[in-house]
Coordinates of C-alpha atoms in Angstrom, one line a residue:
M1 CA 56.7 -13.8 -68.3
N2 CA 54.9 -15.9 -67.3
L3 CA 51.9 -16.6 -69.7
N4 CA 49.6 -19.4 -69.6
D5 CA 50.5 -20.0 -73.6
P6 CA 54.3 -19.4 -73.9
Q7 CA 53.8 -19.5 -77.5
L8 CA 52.4 -16.3 -77.5
F9 CA 56.1 -14.9 -77.0
K10 CA 57.4 -14.0 -80.8
Q11 CA 60.9 -13.2 -81.1
Q12 CA 60.9 -13.7 -85.2
C13 CA 58.8 -12.0 -87.8
Y14 CA 55.8 -13.4 -89.4
V15 CA 55.6 -13.1 -93.2
G16 CA 53.9 -15.1 -95.7
G17 CA 52.6 -17.4 -93.0
A18 CA 55.7 -18.2 -91.3
W19 CA 57.9 -17.2 -88.9
V20 CA 61.4 -15.6 -89.8
S21 CA 64.9 -14.6 -88.7
S22 CA 67.2 -11.9 -90.4
A23 CA 69.1 -14.1 -93.0
Q24 CA 72.2 -12.0 -91.3
G25 CA 71.3 -12.7 -87.4
A26 CA 70.7 -9.3 -86.9
T27 CA 68.2 -8.6 -83.9
Q28 CA 67.4 -5.6 -81.7
G29 CA 67.0 -5.5 -77.8
V30 CA 64.0 -4.8 -76.4
D31 CA 64.3 -3.9 -72.2
N32 CA 61.7 -3.7 -69.9
P33 CA 61.1 0.2 -69.1
A34 CA 60.5 -0.5 -65.1
T35 CA 63.2 -2.8 -64.9
G36 CA 65.5 -1.7 -67.4
E37 CA 66.0 -6.0 -68.2
Q38 CA 66.0 -6.9 -71.4
V39 CA 63.0 -8.8 -72.5
G40 CA 64.0 -10.2 -75.3
T41 CA 65.0 -9.5 -79.0
V42 CA 63.4 -9.5 -82.2
P43 CA 64.6 -9.4 -86.0
A44 CA 66.8 -6.4 -87.4
L45 CA 65.5 -6.8 -90.9
S46 CA 66.8 -5.2 -94.2
A47 CA 65.7 -3.5 -96.7
E48 CA 65.6 -6.3 -99.1
E49 CA 63.6 -8.9 -96.6
T50 CA 60.8 -5.9 -96.2
R51 CA 60.6 -5.8 -99.4
E52 CA 59.5 -9.6 -99.4
A53 CA 57.2 -8.9 -96.9
V54 CA 55.9 -6.5 -99.4
Q55 CA 55.5 -8.9 -102.0
A56 CA 53.8 -11.6 -100.0
A57 CA 51.3 -9.0 -99.0
S58 CA 51.1 -8.1 -102.4
D59 CA 50.2 -11.7 -103.4
A60 CA 48.3 -12.8 -100.7
W61 CA 45.5 -9.7 -102.0
P62 CA 43.9 -11.5 -105.5
A63 CA 42.2 -13.8 -103.2
W64 CA 41.5 -11.7 -100.2
R65 CA 40.3 -9.2 -101.9
G66 CA 38.2 -11.7 -104.0
L67 CA 36.7 -13.2 -100.7
T68 CA 32.7 -11.6 -99.6
A69 CA 32.9 -8.6 -96.8
V70 CA 30.7 -11.5 -94.3
Q71 CA 34.3 -14.2 -95.3
R72 CA 36.7 -11.8 -94.7
G73 CA 34.2 -10.1 -91.1
A74 CA 34.6 -14.6 -89.7
Y75 CA 37.8 -14.2 -90.0
L76 CA 38.1 -10.9 -88.0
H77 CA 35.4 -12.2 -85.4
R78 CA 37.8 -15.5 -84.5
W79 CA 40.7 -13.0 -84.7
A80 CA 38.5 -10.5 -81.8
Q81 CA 37.3 -13.7 -80.1
L82 CA 41.2 -15.4 -79.9
I83 CA 42.6 -11.6 -78.1
Q84 CA 39.6 -11.7 -76.0
D85 CA 40.7 -15.3 -74.6
N86 CA 44.1 -14.2 -74.1
A87 CA 43.8 -10.9 -73.1
K88 CA 45.7 -11.7 -69.7
D89 CA 48.4 -13.2 -71.4
L90 CA 48.3 -9.8 -74.1
A91 CA 48.4 -7.7 -71.1
V92 CA 51.6 -8.8 -69.0
I93 CA 53.3 -8.6 -73.0
L94 CA 52.4 -5.1 -73.3
T95 CA 53.0 -4.2 -69.6
S96 CA 56.3 -5.9 -69.9
E97 CA 57.9 -4.0 -72.8
Q98 CA 55.4 -0.8 -72.7
G99 CA 55.5 0.1 -68.5
K100 CA 52.1 0.5 -68.5
P101 CA 50.0 -0.6 -65.1
L102 CA 48.5 -4.3 -65.7
P103 CA 44.8 -2.9 -66.1
E104 CA 45.6 0.0 -68.6
A105 CA 47.3 -2.8 -70.2
L106 CA 43.8 -5.1 -70.1
G107 CA 41.8 -1.6 -71.4
E108 CA 43.7 -1.2 -74.1
I109 CA 43.2 -4.7 -75.5
K110 CA 39.9 -4.6 -74.9
S111 CA 39.6 -1.8 -77.1
G112 CA 41.9 -3.5 -79.7
Q113 CA 39.0 -6.3 -79.6
D114 CA 36.3 -3.3 -80.0
A115 CA 38.3 -2.5 -82.8
I116 CA 38.2 -5.6 -84.7
T117 CA 35.2 -6.5 -83.6
W118 CA 33.4 -3.4 -85.5
F119 CA 35.3 -3.6 -88.7
A120 CA 34.5 -7.4 -88.9
E121 CA 30.8 -5.9 -89.2
E122 CA 31.2 -2.4 -90.7
G123 CA 33.4 -4.1 -93.7
R124 CA 29.8 -5.3 -94.8
R125 CA 28.6 -1.8 -95.2
A126 CA 31.3 -0.1 -97.9
Y127 CA 28.4 1.2 -99.8
G128 CA 28.6 3.0 -104.0
E129 CA 25.5 4.1 -105.0
V130 CA 23.3 4.7 -108.0
I131 CA 23.5 8.5 -109.2
P132 CA 21.1 10.0 -110.6
T133 CA 20.8 9.8 -114.5
P134 CA 21.5 13.0 -116.6
S135 CA 20.1 10.9 -119.6
P136 CA 17.2 8.4 -119.6
D137 CA 19.5 5.9 -121.8
R138 CA 23.2 6.5 -119.2
R139 CA 23.2 5.0 -115.7
P140 CA 26.3 6.6 -113.4
L141 CA 26.9 4.5 -111.0
T142 CA 30.0 4.0 -108.0
I143 CA 31.6 1.0 -106.2
R144 CA 34.0 1.0 -103.6
Q145 CA 37.0 -1.3 -103.4
P146 CA 40.3 -2.1 -101.7
V147 CA 43.0 0.7 -102.2
G148 CA 45.3 -2.4 -102.2
V149 CA 48.5 -3.4 -100.3
V150 CA 48.9 -1.2 -97.0
A151 CA 51.5 -0.2 -94.5
A152 CA 51.4 0.6 -91.2
V153 CA 53.4 1.8 -88.8
T154 CA 52.6 1.9 -85.3
P155 CA 53.3 3.7 -82.2
W156 CA 54.7 2.6 -78.6
N157 CA 52.7 4.3 -76.6
F158 CA 49.9 1.9 -77.3
P159 CA 51.4 -1.0 -79.3
M160 CA 48.2 -3.3 -79.1
S161 CA 45.4 -1.3 -79.6
M162 CA 46.8 1.1 -82.2
I163 CA 47.4 -1.7 -84.7
A164 CA 43.8 -3.1 -84.2
R165 CA 42.8 0.2 -85.3
K166 CA 44.8 0.1 -88.5
V167 CA 44.7 -3.3 -89.7
S168 CA 41.2 -4.4 -89.0
P169 CA 39.6 -1.6 -91.0
A170 CA 42.6 -2.6 -93.7
L171 CA 41.7 -6.2 -93.4
A172 CA 37.7 -5.5 -93.8
A173 CA 37.9 -3.6 -96.5
G174 CA 39.5 -6.1 -98.4
C175 CA 43.7 -4.8 -97.9
T176 CA 46.5 -7.2 -97.5
I177 CA 48.9 -5.1 -94.8
V178 CA 52.6 -5.1 -93.6
L179 CA 53.0 -4.1 -90.4
K180 CA 56.1 -2.4 -88.6
P181 CA 56.0 -1.9 -84.9
A182 CA 57.5 0.3 -83.0
S183 CA 61.3 -0.6 -81.9
A184 CA 60.5 -0.7 -77.9
T185 CA 57.0 -2.9 -78.0
P186 CA 57.2 -5.4 -80.9
F187 CA 56.3 -8.4 -79.1
S188 CA 52.9 -7.4 -78.7
A189 CA 52.7 -6.9 -82.5
L190 CA 54.1 -10.8 -82.3
A191 CA 51.5 -11.6 -80.2
L192 CA 48.7 -10.2 -82.2
A193 CA 49.8 -12.0 -85.2
A194 CA 50.6 -15.2 -83.7
L195 CA 46.9 -15.2 -82.6
A196 CA 45.9 -13.8 -86.2
D197 CA 47.7 -17.1 -87.5
Q198 CA 45.5 -18.7 -84.8
A199 CA 42.8 -17.9 -85.9
G200 CA 43.2 -18.9 -89.8
I201 CA 43.6 -15.9 -91.9
P202 CA 45.5 -16.4 -94.7
A203 CA 49.4 -16.3 -95.4
G204 CA 50.8 -13.1 -96.5
V205 CA 47.3 -11.2 -95.7
F206 CA 48.7 -9.8 -92.8
N207 CA 52.6 -9.7 -92.2
V208 CA 54.7 -8.1 -88.9
V209 CA 58.4 -6.7 -89.9
T210 CA 60.9 -5.6 -87.3
G211 CA 63.6 -3.5 -87.6
K212 CA 65.7 -0.4 -87.6
A213 CA 63.0 2.3 -88.7
S214 CA 64.7 4.3 -91.5
V215 CA 65.7 0.7 -93.4
V216 CA 62.5 -1.2 -93.1
G217 CA 60.3 2.4 -93.2
G218 CA 62.1 3.7 -96.4
E219 CA 61.3 0.3 -98.1
L220 CA 57.8 0.6 -96.9
T221 CA 57.3 4.9 -98.2
A222 CA 59.3 3.7 -101.9
N223 CA 57.8 0.6 -102.4
P224 CA 55.3 1.2 -105.2
L225 CA 54.0 -1.9 -104.4
V226 CA 52.4 -0.7 -101.5
R227 CA 49.5 1.8 -101.7
K228 CA 48.0 3.1 -99.0
F229 CA 50.7 4.4 -95.9
T230 CA 49.3 4.9 -92.5
F231 CA 51.6 6.0 -89.6
T232 CA 51.0 7.1 -86.5
G233 CA 53.7 9.1 -84.5
S234 CA 54.9 12.6 -83.8
T235 CA 54.7 15.4 -86.6
E236 CA 58.5 15.6 -87.1
V237 CA 58.4 12.1 -87.9
G238 CA 55.1 12.2 -89.9
K239 CA 56.4 15.1 -92.5
T240 CA 59.1 13.1 -93.1
L241 CA 57.1 9.8 -93.9
M242 CA 54.9 12.1 -95.9
A243 CA 57.2 13.5 -97.9
Q244 CA 58.3 9.8 -98.8
C245 CA 55.5 8.6 -99.9
A246 CA 55.2 11.6 -102.3
K247 CA 57.7 10.1 -104.6
T248 CA 54.5 7.1 -105.0
V249 CA 51.6 9.2 -104.7
K250 CA 50.6 6.9 -101.9
N251 CA 47.1 7.3 -100.3
I252 CA 48.5 8.3 -96.9
S253 CA 46.8 8.7 -93.2
L254 CA 48.7 10.4 -90.3
E255 CA 48.0 10.4 -86.9
L256 CA 50.3 12.7 -85.2
G257 CA 51.1 14.8 -81.9
G258 CA 48.9 17.2 -80.3
N259 CA 48.8 19.5 -77.4
A260 CA 45.4 19.1 -76.2
P261 CA 43.6 22.0 -73.7
F262 CA 41.9 21.5 -70.6
I263 CA 39.2 24.2 -70.1
V264 CA 37.5 24.5 -66.7
F265 CA 34.7 27.4 -66.8
D266 CA 34.3 28.9 -63.2
D267 CA 30.0 27.0 -63.7
A268 CA 32.1 23.4 -64.0
D269 CA 31.1 20.4 -61.9
L270 CA 34.6 20.8 -59.9
E271 CA 34.5 16.8 -58.7
R272 CA 33.7 15.5 -62.5
A273 CA 36.5 18.2 -63.8
I274 CA 38.8 16.4 -61.6
T275 CA 38.1 12.5 -62.2
G276 CA 38.2 14.0 -66.0
A277 CA 41.5 15.4 -65.5
M278 CA 43.3 12.8 -63.3
A279 CA 41.9 9.8 -66.4
S280 CA 43.2 12.5 -69.4
K281 CA 46.7 13.7 -68.2
Y282 CA 48.2 10.7 -65.7
R283 CA 46.7 7.6 -68.3
N284 CA 49.9 5.7 -69.4
T285 CA 51.7 8.0 -67.3
G286 CA 51.0 11.2 -69.6
Q287 CA 52.2 9.7 -73.0
T288 CA 49.3 10.0 -74.9
C289 CA 48.5 12.1 -78.0
I290 CA 45.1 13.5 -76.7
C291 CA 46.8 13.8 -72.8
V292 CA 46.2 17.4 -71.5
N293 CA 48.8 19.4 -72.0
R294 CA 47.4 22.7 -70.9
F295 CA 44.9 22.5 -68.5
L296 CA 43.5 26.7 -68.6
V297 CA 41.5 27.4 -65.3
Q298 CA 38.6 30.3 -65.2
D299 CA 39.9 32.7 -62.4
G300 CA 36.9 31.6 -59.8
I301 CA 37.7 28.3 -60.0
Y302 CA 41.3 27.7 -60.5
D303 CA 42.6 28.1 -56.9
A304 CA 39.7 24.9 -55.9
F305 CA 41.0 23.0 -58.8
V306 CA 44.3 23.6 -58.1
A307 CA 44.3 22.4 -54.6
R308 CA 42.0 19.3 -55.4
L309 CA 44.2 17.9 -58.3
S310 CA 47.3 18.2 -56.2
E311 CA 45.3 15.5 -53.3
E312 CA 44.4 13.5 -55.9
V313 CA 47.8 13.5 -57.5
T314 CA 49.6 13.3 -54.6
A315 CA 47.7 10.2 -53.5
M316 CA 49.1 8.4 -56.5
R317 CA 51.2 5.0 -56.3
V318 CA 53.9 4.8 -59.1
G319 CA 55.6 1.6 -59.5
N320 CA 56.0 -1.1 -61.9
G321 CA 53.2 -1.9 -64.0
L322 CA 52.7 -5.9 -63.1
E323 CA 52.6 -4.8 -59.2
D324 CA 49.0 -4.1 -57.8
G325 CA 47.6 -1.2 -56.9
V326 CA 50.1 0.7 -59.0
R327 CA 48.3 3.8 -61.0
Q328 CA 51.4 4.8 -63.1
G329 CA 54.2 3.1 -64.4
P330 CA 57.6 4.5 -66.3
L331 CA 58.6 6.6 -68.8
V332 CA 59.4 4.1 -71.9
D333 CA 62.9 5.3 -71.9
Q334 CA 65.7 7.4 -70.3
Q335 CA 65.7 9.8 -73.4
G336 CA 61.5 10.4 -72.4
L337 CA 62.2 11.0 -68.5
E338 CA 65.3 13.8 -69.7
K339 CA 62.8 15.8 -72.2
V340 CA 59.9 15.8 -69.4
E341 CA 62.9 16.8 -66.5
A342 CA 63.9 19.5 -69.1
L343 CA 61.0 21.1 -69.9
V344 CA 59.8 21.1 -65.7
Q345 CA 63.3 23.0 -64.5
A346 CA 63.3 25.3 -67.7
S347 CA 59.7 26.3 -66.8
V348 CA 60.7 26.8 -63.1
A349 CA 63.8 28.7 -63.9
L350 CA 61.5 31.0 -66.1
G351 CA 59.2 31.2 -62.7
A352 CA 56.5 28.1 -62.8
R353 CA 56.3 26.7 -59.2
A354 CA 55.9 22.7 -58.6
A355 CA 52.6 22.1 -56.5
V356 CA 53.3 18.6 -56.4
G357 CA 56.9 16.9 -57.5
G358 CA 58.5 18.4 -60.3
R359 CA 62.0 15.9 -59.9
R360 CA 62.6 12.3 -60.7
H361 CA 61.1 9.7 -58.9
E362 CA 63.3 7.8 -55.8
L363 CA 62.4 4.6 -57.4
G364 CA 64.8 6.0 -60.0
G365 CA 65.6 4.4 -63.7
N366 CA 62.6 5.8 -65.9
F367 CA 60.5 6.5 -63.0
Y368 CA 59.7 10.6 -63.1
E369 CA 56.9 12.1 -60.2
P370 CA 53.5 12.8 -61.3
T371 CA 53.5 16.9 -61.1
V372 CA 51.7 19.8 -61.2
L373 CA 53.2 23.1 -62.3
V374 CA 51.4 26.3 -61.5
G375 CA 52.8 29.9 -61.7
L376 CA 52.9 29.3 -65.6
T377 CA 53.0 32.2 -68.1
P378 CA 51.4 31.5 -72.2
D379 CA 54.7 31.9 -73.5
M380 CA 57.2 29.2 -71.5
P381 CA 58.3 26.0 -73.8
I382 CA 56.7 23.6 -71.9
L383 CA 53.2 25.1 -73.3
R384 CA 54.1 24.9 -77.0
Q385 CA 55.3 21.7 -77.1
E386 CA 53.9 17.5 -76.7
I387 CA 55.0 17.0 -72.4
F388 CA 54.5 13.6 -72.6
G389 CA 54.6 12.9 -69.5
P390 CA 53.1 13.4 -65.9
V391 CA 53.2 17.0 -65.7
A392 CA 50.0 18.4 -65.5
T393 CA 50.4 22.8 -66.1
V394 CA 47.6 25.1 -64.4
V395 CA 47.1 28.4 -66.3
R396 CA 44.6 30.8 -65.4
F397 CA 42.4 32.6 -67.5
K398 CA 39.8 35.4 -67.4
T399 CA 36.6 35.2 -70.2
E400 CA 35.7 32.9 -72.5
E401 CA 36.9 34.1 -75.5
E402 CA 40.7 34.4 -73.9
A403 CA 40.2 30.6 -73.1
I404 CA 39.3 30.1 -77.0
A405 CA 42.2 31.9 -78.1
M406 CA 44.8 30.5 -75.4
A407 CA 43.1 26.5 -76.8
N408 CA 43.9 27.4 -80.2
D409 CA 47.2 28.7 -80.0
T410 CA 48.6 25.9 -81.3
E411 CA 50.3 24.1 -84.6
Y412 CA 48.7 20.6 -84.0
G413 CA 44.5 20.6 -83.5
L414 CA 44.3 16.7 -82.5
A415 CA 42.1 16.9 -78.7
S416 CA 40.6 19.7 -76.9
Y417 CA 38.4 18.9 -73.6
M418 CA 36.2 21.6 -71.5
Y419 CA 33.7 21.2 -68.2
T420 CA 30.9 23.5 -68.2
N421 CA 27.1 23.2 -67.7
D422 CA 25.8 26.7 -69.4
L423 CA 24.5 24.6 -72.7
G424 CA 24.9 27.4 -75.0
R425 CA 28.9 28.1 -74.1
F426 CA 29.0 24.6 -75.0
W427 CA 27.8 24.8 -78.7
R428 CA 30.2 28.2 -78.7
V429 CA 33.1 26.7 -77.5
A430 CA 33.0 23.5 -79.3
E431 CA 32.5 24.9 -82.4
A432 CA 35.3 27.5 -81.9
L433 CA 38.0 24.8 -81.1
E434 CA 40.2 23.9 -83.7
S435 CA 40.5 20.1 -83.3
G436 CA 39.4 17.1 -84.7
L437 CA 38.3 15.9 -81.3
V438 CA 36.1 17.7 -78.2
G439 CA 35.3 16.0 -75.3
V440 CA 32.5 18.1 -72.8
N441 CA 32.4 17.2 -68.9
E442 CA 34.1 13.6 -70.6
T443 CA 37.5 12.7 -71.6
G444 CA 37.2 9.2 -72.7
L445 CA 36.8 9.8 -76.7
A446 CA 38.4 7.0 -78.2
S447 CA 36.1 4.3 -79.5
A448 CA 35.2 1.4 -82.1
E449 CA 32.2 3.1 -83.3
S450 CA 34.2 7.0 -83.9
P451 CA 36.1 9.0 -85.4
F452 CA 39.6 9.6 -84.3
G453 CA 41.9 12.3 -86.0
G454 CA 43.1 15.9 -85.8
Y455 CA 43.4 19.5 -87.5
K456 CA 45.9 21.5 -88.7
E457 CA 49.5 19.6 -88.2
S458 CA 47.7 16.5 -85.9
G459 CA 47.5 14.6 -89.1
L460 CA 45.5 13.6 -92.2
G461 CA 42.5 11.6 -91.8
R462 CA 40.1 9.1 -89.5
E463 CA 40.6 5.9 -87.7
G464 CA 37.6 4.6 -86.4
G465 CA 33.5 4.7 -86.8
R466 CA 32.2 4.3 -90.0
Q467 CA 35.1 7.0 -91.7
G468 CA 37.8 4.5 -90.6
L469 CA 36.9 1.8 -93.5
D470 CA 37.1 4.9 -96.1
S471 CA 41.0 5.7 -95.8
F472 CA 41.1 2.0 -97.2
L473 CA 38.6 2.1 -99.7
E474 CA 38.7 3.8 -103.9
T475 CA 35.8 4.1 -105.0
K476 CA 35.3 3.9 -108.8
Y477 CA 32.6 5.5 -110.9
I478 CA 30.8 3.2 -113.5
L479 CA 29.1 4.1 -116.2
V480 CA 26.8 1.9 -118.2
G481 CA 25.2 3.3 -121.8
G482 CA 22.7 2.2 -124.3
L483 CA 19.9 1.3 -122.0
R484 CA 17.3 3.0 -124.8

């Protein structure tokens, strides 16, 4: 990688303010999904070494929570500024290990920086309250205190912004943290740790560990010093982690899978809907939890929508995310590619048709053609699970009631979208959709200022906004008596 500051590319873990390797010398390789070449290696820590990181966080907690919110915020502001100053290097690291186009990587880094800046200030608003008294000689009140040591496990699809969205509220609240990034994308996390070190964040407050998920994750969920566990990833893994955390009754936050519907009504602005469709479906090669999984399009606009969507998809340039003009990069690995391929092939076998794409890309490797599938029926498997790839599925509907029923017919409930110019319909449908996020004529849902999280099997808790601070705080009730 051609970096302005090569010191941001770290191949060691960050524990207790020091860069460490596995005592046994065990490592894991990380490959560039666009080229198949190895980017580098990171330590494969043992459970005991992970326990040492938790202990480091626990040892650092009393001094960190003892700072004022303003003092903690000052560290976060310095960290955010360093991220801004090194954004180009961070983007190169991110694209090299994850594959998304460089402009998307830069956008992700800006999103992460925004989250850190937001929580640097929001930490000053961890308000308690004085409760109206039931007795004249007593005063009930509450204060908010940090929950303690936090363990965070973050995904490979947003390897920088997801870290910022978890780490910054934890630190702002007065918690210390041990982070395990996804095995496919550890270098983004380690670069952020290097900048946190430059920002002067005290030793042990922010730790990054790498290694086998079952080993590192098993220790983080079992360790009684960890009082909060936060995870972003699949629903299947989230359920396993939730069960493991139950043994020590940890406070948990889970941001899990989705099956987002994108409803286009006859009265919608077609061009605005197409712009939103392209942004939501094909961003990050379709590998986001809030990507559109099902386009539900009303009869009167269906043919026009499919035609315009197909035009836009055909014009997309696919390639290495570090190359100029590339709009779609590779899937993260062969497993992801094979899943997408199998879903498309099964749908075609059941009667669907690829209006565009529908096969592996001529570039080979982890590349798949941006695809539009039509002729689907609601019972097809591709409509029942998260695709996590560049495949748009387009289904007809007739009535508003039918669209709502189709949209809600899933165990997931993370994001939903609709396009309409009918004010009454907007209110009816937005309130009826069973999801934590609803975009109306808009798909850019995530922001530092807004809560992010799902209904049903899409998770527990919220990240971002003022709600994002809450899950890292305990509410303590204090009753003061003898006042008269």
